[in-house]
Amino acid sequence: AVTERSFIMVKPDGVHRGLVGDIIKRFEQRGYKLVGCKVLVPSRELAAKHYAEHDGKPFFPKLVDFLTSGAVVALVFEGKDVVKTGRTMIGATNPLASPPGTIRADYGIDVGRNIIHGSDSVDSAMREIALWFRADELANYTPVATAWIYE
Ligand code: DAT
Ligand code: MG
């Protein structure tokens, strides 16, 4: 559906490296609609909830340390197939295994510094958006370009 939404987050490494604008630009240029955007330093509780599926894995404590080490930019983009397309635009979990042209390949090397998060399914997206945003923090509007992006 054109109203599908994905939770996209620039992680602390991406913020420190000044990649926020480029990342937003890629999704905007593709035609996706920005409906949520905020900058925050996540609490450990929020980071652990976000990555709950990885609780108990060897890399989990480091992952929470990393995500809470600085500011992140939490984003919600909306549009046709945005969850799957967002993952394609982001690349593989390991930047070295990501195809050129993807965000992680274009900017990253190590798996623990892979710049960006993107929801892996529509269900994950709904859970993550509800975790990071209140309903009134998501904007309802129709970009004028909509008819020039969708036929
Ligand atoms: P993705 O972010 O591509 O959805 P994931 O959900 O499997 O990947 O893992 C979440 C994050 O945890 C990932 O972006 C980086 C880190 N991570 C995953 N696997 C790891 C590993 N084997 N060693 C270190 N960090 C890892
Ligand atoms: Mg994941």
XYZ file of N, CA and C and ligand atoms in Angstrom:
480
model
N 0.852 -1.215 0.000
C 0.000 0.000 0.000
C 0.874 1.246 0.000
N 0.338 2.315 -0.559
C 1.057 3.588 -0.615
C 1.235 4.164 0.787
N 0.448 3.674 1.743
C 0.538 4.179 3.120
C 1.447 3.317 3.994
N 2.162 2.343 3.383
C 3.109 1.552 4.169
C 4.174 2.474 4.762
N 4.570 2.166 5.994
C 5.568 2.996 6.669
C 6.738 2.155 7.152
N 7.914 2.757 7.181
C 9.094 2.092 7.741
C 9.768 3.009 8.751
N 10.350 2.388 9.770
C 11.144 3.135 10.749
C 12.607 3.080 10.312
N 13.147 4.252 10.047
C 14.532 4.388 9.598
C 15.259 5.218 10.661
N 16.455 4.802 11.034
C 17.175 5.561 12.063
C 18.647 5.708 11.672
N 19.110 6.958 11.693
C 20.545 7.198 11.540
C 21.160 6.973 12.918
N 22.077 6.033 13.001
C 22.697 5.672 14.279
C 23.778 6.696 14.652
N 24.316 6.625 15.882
C 25.275 7.660 16.316
C 26.472 7.841 15.385
N 26.942 6.777 14.757
C 28.089 6.936 13.837
C 27.697 7.784 12.630
N 26.488 7.594 12.126
C 26.019 8.370 10.984
C 25.830 9.841 11.331
N 25.396 10.110 12.563
C 25.225 11.498 13.001
C 26.592 12.152 13.167
N 27.515 11.469 13.870
C 28.866 12.028 14.047
C 29.534 12.307 12.707
N 29.260 11.472 11.726
C 29.928 11.601 10.436
C 29.207 12.531 9.467
N 28.118 13.127 9.917
C 27.440 14.128 9.090
C 26.666 13.540 7.921
N 26.122 12.329 8.096
C 25.443 11.648 6.993
C 23.919 11.789 7.025
N 23.409 12.543 8.014
C 21.945 12.650 8.175
C 21.289 13.206 6.909
N 21.837 14.316 6.417
C 21.238 14.956 5.241
C 21.253 14.042 4.033
N 22.373 13.370 3.813
C 22.457 12.479 2.657
C 21.447 11.339 2.749
N 21.295 10.795 3.949
C 20.374 9.661 4.115
C 18.933 10.101 3.876
N 18.559 11.242 4.449
C 17.201 11.747 4.207
C 17.021 12.016 2.708
N 18.031 12.594 2.102
C 17.962 12.938 0.672
C 17.698 11.705 -0.202
N 18.358 10.601 0.123
C 18.167 9.392 -0.687
C 16.716 8.930 -0.669
N 16.106 8.942 0.532
C 14.712 8.500 0.638
C 13.768 9.515 -0.012
N 14.060 10.803 0.182
C 13.236 11.852 -0.453
C 13.284 11.734 -1.961
N 14.513 11.587 -2.499
C 14.670 11.540 -3.953
C 13.981 10.327 -4.555
N 13.946 9.242 -3.798
C 13.279 8.053 -4.298
C 11.784 8.276 -4.436
N 11.271 9.216 -3.644
C 9.835 9.520 -3.682
C 9.129 9.220 -2.377
N 9.888 8.773 -1.379
C 9.245 8.475 -0.102
C 8.953 9.753 0.671
N 7.862 9.695 1.415
C 7.328 10.855 2.141
C 7.777 10.791 3.598
N 8.390 11.861 4.051
C 8.841 11.937 5.440
C 7.664 12.301 6.325
N 7.330 11.431 7.263
C 6.188 11.728 8.152
C 6.600 11.856 9.618
N 7.833 11.439 9.950
C 8.309 11.580 11.328
C 9.800 11.827 11.328
N 10.265 12.693 12.230
C 11.688 13.038 12.281
C 12.017 13.641 13.632
N 12.945 13.029 14.355
C 13.425 13.674 15.584
C 14.818 13.189 15.946
N 15.527 14.064 16.673
C 16.873 13.726 17.122
C 16.833 13.548 18.628
N 17.464 12.468 19.094
C 17.484 12.193 20.537
C 18.646 11.270 20.870
N 19.067 11.304 22.133
C 20.006 10.304 22.652
C 19.149 9.248 23.339
N 19.073 8.046 22.761
C 18.153 7.042 23.311
C 18.592 6.557 24.691
N 17.627 6.256 25.542
C 17.919 5.627 26.835
C 18.290 4.164 26.602
N 18.896 3.533 27.613
C 19.222 2.107 27.494
C 17.954 1.278 27.373
N 16.905 1.715 28.079
C 15.628 0.984 28.025
C 15.064 1.000 26.599
N 15.099 2.180 25.969
C 14.568 2.299 24.604
C 15.414 1.479 23.619
N 16.737 1.577 23.759
C 17.625 0.829 22.853
C 17.412 -0.681 23.010
N 17.277 -1.131 24.256
C 17.089 -2.567 24.502
C 15.746 -3.045 23.967
N 14.719 -2.218 24.103
C 13.408 -2.587 23.545
C 13.477 -2.634 22.018
N 14.149 -1.645 21.443
C 14.263 -1.604 19.982
C 14.926 -2.880 19.458
N 15.998 -3.298 20.138
C 16.746 -4.480 19.702
C 16.399 -5.723 20.513
N 15.167 -5.798 21.045
C 14.765 -6.919 21.911
C 15.005 -8.279 21.262
N 14.847 -8.372 19.940
C 15.027 -9.675 19.255
C 16.465 -10.193 19.401
N 17.409 -9.293 19.721
C 18.816 -9.694 19.839
C 19.273 -9.857 21.294
N 18.348 -9.666 22.240
C 18.684 -9.814 23.666
C 19.231 -11.220 23.903
N 20.385 -11.318 24.574
C 20.989 -12.618 24.853
C 22.097 -12.986 23.869
N 22.148 -12.319 22.733
C 23.235 -12.610 21.780
C 24.530 -11.949 22.262
N 25.681 -12.500 21.849
C 26.966 -11.971 22.352
C 27.164 -10.479 22.055
N 26.649 -9.994 20.927
C 26.894 -8.598 20.563
C 25.885 -7.629 21.177
N 24.889 -8.151 21.919
C 23.803 -7.285 22.407
C 24.278 -6.150 23.327
N 25.114 -6.432 24.360
C 25.529 -5.316 25.234
C 26.267 -4.214 24.474
N 27.151 -4.606 23.571
C 27.877 -3.613 22.766
C 26.943 -2.813 21.863
N 25.938 -3.497 21.365
C 24.967 -2.855 20.482
C 24.193 -1.762 21.241
N 23.783 -2.090 22.467
C 23.059 -1.107 23.293
C 23.999 0.037 23.696
N 25.242 -0.290 24.062
C 26.234 0.763 24.376
C 26.375 1.717 23.189
N 26.514 1.139 22.023
C 26.718 1.941 20.814
C 25.526 2.845 20.528
N 24.327 2.268 20.556
C 23.147 3.057 20.189
C 22.878 4.191 21.172
N 23.280 3.980 22.443
C 23.018 4.996 23.475
C 24.205 5.946 23.647
N 25.236 5.803 22.823
C 26.469 6.581 23.007
C 26.365 8.006 22.464
N 25.311 8.305 21.731
C 25.185 9.637 21.146
C 23.810 9.842 20.556
N 23.701 10.911 19.786
C 22.410 11.243 19.180
C 22.115 10.342 17.988
N 20.861 9.991 17.856
C 20.369 9.292 16.671
C 19.292 10.171 16.026
N 19.025 9.934 14.750
C 17.904 10.617 14.097
C 16.880 9.549 13.717
N 15.732 9.634 14.382
C 14.641 8.681 14.158
C 13.724 9.231 13.076
N 13.458 8.407 12.079
C 12.693 8.848 10.907
C 11.582 7.850 10.598
N 10.486 8.359 10.072
C 9.460 7.483 9.505
C 9.224 7.933 8.071
N 9.412 6.997 7.146
C 9.116 7.271 5.736
C 7.929 6.423 5.311
N 7.141 6.992 4.403
C 5.906 6.353 3.941
C 5.907 6.252 2.427
N 5.400 5.128 1.917
C 5.237 4.982 0.469
C 5.156 3.523 0.078
N 4.927 3.302 -1.211
C 4.736 1.945 -1.724
C 5.979 1.096 -1.476
N 5.779 -0.031 -0.790
C 6.849 -1.015 -0.569
C 8.063 -0.422 0.167
N 7.826 0.585 1.012
C 8.963 1.292 1.631
C 9.790 0.395 2.559
N 9.178 -0.618 3.177
C 9.950 -1.472 4.094
C 11.004 -2.258 3.316
N 10.565 -2.976 2.291
C 11.492 -3.801 1.506
C 12.462 -2.935 0.702
N 11.957 -1.876 0.096
C 12.819 -0.996 -0.694
C 13.829 -0.288 0.204
N 13.388 0.092 1.403
C 14.304 0.724 2.355
C 15.454 -0.207 2.701
N 15.141 -1.473 2.939
C 16.198 -2.451 3.245
C 17.153 -2.606 2.064
N 16.612 -2.599 0.850
C 17.472 -2.690 -0.341
C 18.382 -1.476 -0.441
N 17.837 -0.295 -0.178
C 18.635 0.933 -0.236
C 19.717 0.936 0.848
N 19.422 0.318 1.990
C 20.368 0.287 3.118
C 21.497 -0.718 2.859
N 21.175 -1.879 2.322
C 22.188 -2.904 2.073
C 22.184 -3.992 3.136
N 23.232 -4.807 3.142
C 23.328 -5.930 4.074
C 23.762 -5.451 5.457
N 23.536 -6.292 6.474
C 23.914 -5.939 7.848
C 25.401 -5.602 7.928
N 26.225 -6.390 7.246
C 27.665 -6.143 7.206
C 27.992 -5.228 6.008
N 28.464 -4.016 6.266
C 28.736 -3.096 5.154
C 29.660 -3.691 4.091
N 30.627 -4.505 4.501
C 31.559 -5.084 3.525
C 30.858 -6.070 2.595
N 29.702 -6.576 3.001
C 28.941 -7.505 2.163
C 27.830 -6.799 1.392
N 27.766 -5.476 1.501
C 26.692 -4.717 0.846
C 27.107 -4.301 -0.556
N 26.190 -4.370 -1.505
C 26.504 -3.940 -2.872
C 26.767 -2.433 -2.937
N 27.695 -2.008 -3.802
C 27.941 -0.580 -4.012
C 26.634 0.142 -4.352
N 26.503 1.347 -3.874
C 25.266 2.090 -4.120
C 24.315 2.034 -2.946
N 24.505 1.044 -2.082
C 23.685 1.000 -0.871
C 24.315 1.914 0.188
N 23.501 2.332 1.138
C 23.979 3.275 2.151
C 25.132 2.668 2.958
N 24.961 1.425 3.413
C 26.021 0.832 4.240
C 27.310 0.619 3.448
N 27.200 0.257 2.173
C 28.418 0.075 1.362
C 29.075 1.409 1.049
N 28.267 2.419 0.818
C 28.840 3.705 0.423
C 29.524 4.417 1.593
N 29.137 4.067 2.830
C 29.674 4.809 3.975
C 30.309 3.958 5.061
N 30.244 2.635 4.983
C 30.661 1.859 6.135
C 31.600 0.713 5.846
N 32.191 0.188 6.927
C 33.098 -0.953 6.833
C 32.710 -2.027 7.863
N 32.656 -1.643 9.155
C 32.414 -2.639 10.210
C 30.925 -2.795 10.541
N 30.533 -4.025 10.920
C 29.127 -4.323 11.215
C 28.609 -3.514 12.420
N 29.503 -3.244 13.371
C 29.105 -2.464 14.548
C 29.116 -0.960 14.314
N 29.382 -0.557 13.084
C 29.349 0.866 12.695
C 28.667 0.949 11.332
N 27.445 0.427 11.279
C 26.786 0.314 9.964
C 25.750 1.409 9.703
N 25.850 2.510 10.460
C 25.268 3.814 10.103
C 23.769 3.973 10.240
N 23.036 2.932 9.878
C 21.588 3.129 9.722
C 20.823 1.875 10.096
N 19.618 2.080 10.617
C 18.671 0.992 10.866
C 17.484 1.153 9.936
N 16.935 0.043 9.479
C 15.667 0.059 8.751
C 14.846 -1.158 9.140
N 13.551 -0.959 9.316
C 12.660 -2.062 9.705
C 12.764 -3.214 8.713
N 12.684 -4.463 9.230
C 12.851 -5.636 8.358
C 11.533 -6.242 7.887
N 10.406 -5.749 8.382
C 9.089 -6.231 7.933
C 8.062 -5.168 8.293
N 6.879 -5.288 7.711
C 5.816 -4.323 8.013
C 5.420 -4.419 9.487
N 5.405 -5.634 10.028
C 5.080 -5.794 11.449
C 6.136 -5.148 12.342
N 7.426 -5.370 12.025
C 8.502 -4.721 12.789
C 8.364 -3.208 12.700
N 8.041 -2.719 11.518
C 7.919 -1.268 11.323
C 6.842 -0.708 12.250
N 5.709 -1.371 12.321
C 4.622 -0.868 13.173
C 5.043 -0.880 14.644
N 5.738 -1.937 15.057
C 6.211 -2.019 16.441
C 7.224 -0.912 16.724
N 8.161 -0.725 15.826
C 9.240 0.253 16.042
C 8.714 1.685 15.995
N 7.815 1.978 15.073
C 7.256 3.335 14.997
C 6.511 3.657 16.297
N 5.758 2.694 16.806
C 5.017 2.923 18.061
C 5.969 3.081 19.247
N 7.133 2.434 19.162
C 8.119 2.532 20.245
C 8.807 3.898 20.255
N 9.099 4.440 19.110
C 9.904 5.664 18.999
C 9.087 6.942 18.863
N 7.834 6.825 18.412
C 7.024 8.024 18.161
C 5.651 7.913 18.814
N 5.154 9.069 19.306
C 3.744 9.157 19.672
C 2.962 9.422 18.391
N 1.683 9.069 18.399
C 0.858 9.249 17.189
C 0.864 10.700 16.728
N 0.856 11.647 17.682
C 0.778 13.067 17.289
C 2.133 13.630 16.832
N 3.161 12.791 16.809
C 4.459 13.220 16.266
C 4.606 12.833 14.791
N 3.583 12.180 14.234
C 3.625 11.769 12.828
C 2.686 12.681 12.038
N 3.204 13.246 10.950
C 2.457 14.269 10.209
C 1.557 13.651 9.143
N 0.336 14.175 9.062
C -0.596 13.796 7.998
C -0.651 14.897 6.959
N -0.182 14.606 5.755
C -0.239 15.614 4.689
C -0.041 14.900 3.365
N -0.342 15.596 2.272
C -0.164 15.023 0.942
C 0.828 15.876 0.159
N 2.030 15.361 -0.089
C 2.995 16.138 -0.880
C 2.426 16.444 -2.265
N 2.702 17.652 -2.787
C 2.163 18.010 -4.115
C 2.732 17.115 -5.211
N 3.880 16.505 -4.977
C 4.499 15.659 -6.011
C 3.864 14.273 -6.101
N 2.926 13.952 -5.227
C 2.391 12.585 -5.173
C 1.951 12.071 -6.553
N 1.226 12.899 -7.303
C 0.707 12.462 -8.613
C 1.819 12.300 -9.647
N 3.021 12.808 -9.331
C 4.145 12.696 -10.256
C 5.096 11.584 -9.837
N 4.779 10.932 -8.729
C 5.565 9.802 -8.252
C 4.790 8.499 -8.461
N 3.456 8.574 -8.226
C 2.599 7.400 -8.402
C 1.676 7.626 -9.601
N 1.491 6.583 -10.434
C 0.604 6.738 -11.609
C -0.805 6.273 -11.286
P 20.047 -5.233 10.559
O 20.471 -3.953 11.248
O 20.628 -5.348 9.188
O 18.558 -5.453 10.605
P 20.246 -7.234 12.661
O 18.847 -6.880 13.032
O 20.567 -8.666 12.457
O 20.732 -6.432 11.377
O 21.232 -6.697 13.805
C 20.989 -5.445 14.407
C 22.308 -4.742 14.554
O 23.148 -5.474 15.439
C 23.112 -4.626 13.256
O 22.747 -3.490 12.501
C 24.525 -4.540 13.755
C 24.510 -5.418 14.998
N 24.944 -6.794 14.693
C 24.226 -7.741 14.047
N 24.915 -8.881 13.925
C 26.107 -8.642 14.523
C 27.275 -9.410 14.740
N 27.365 -10.677 14.321
N 28.315 -8.824 15.389
C 28.247 -7.549 15.814
N 27.168 -6.764 15.651
C 26.120 -7.303 15.008
Mg 17.305 -5.805 12.190
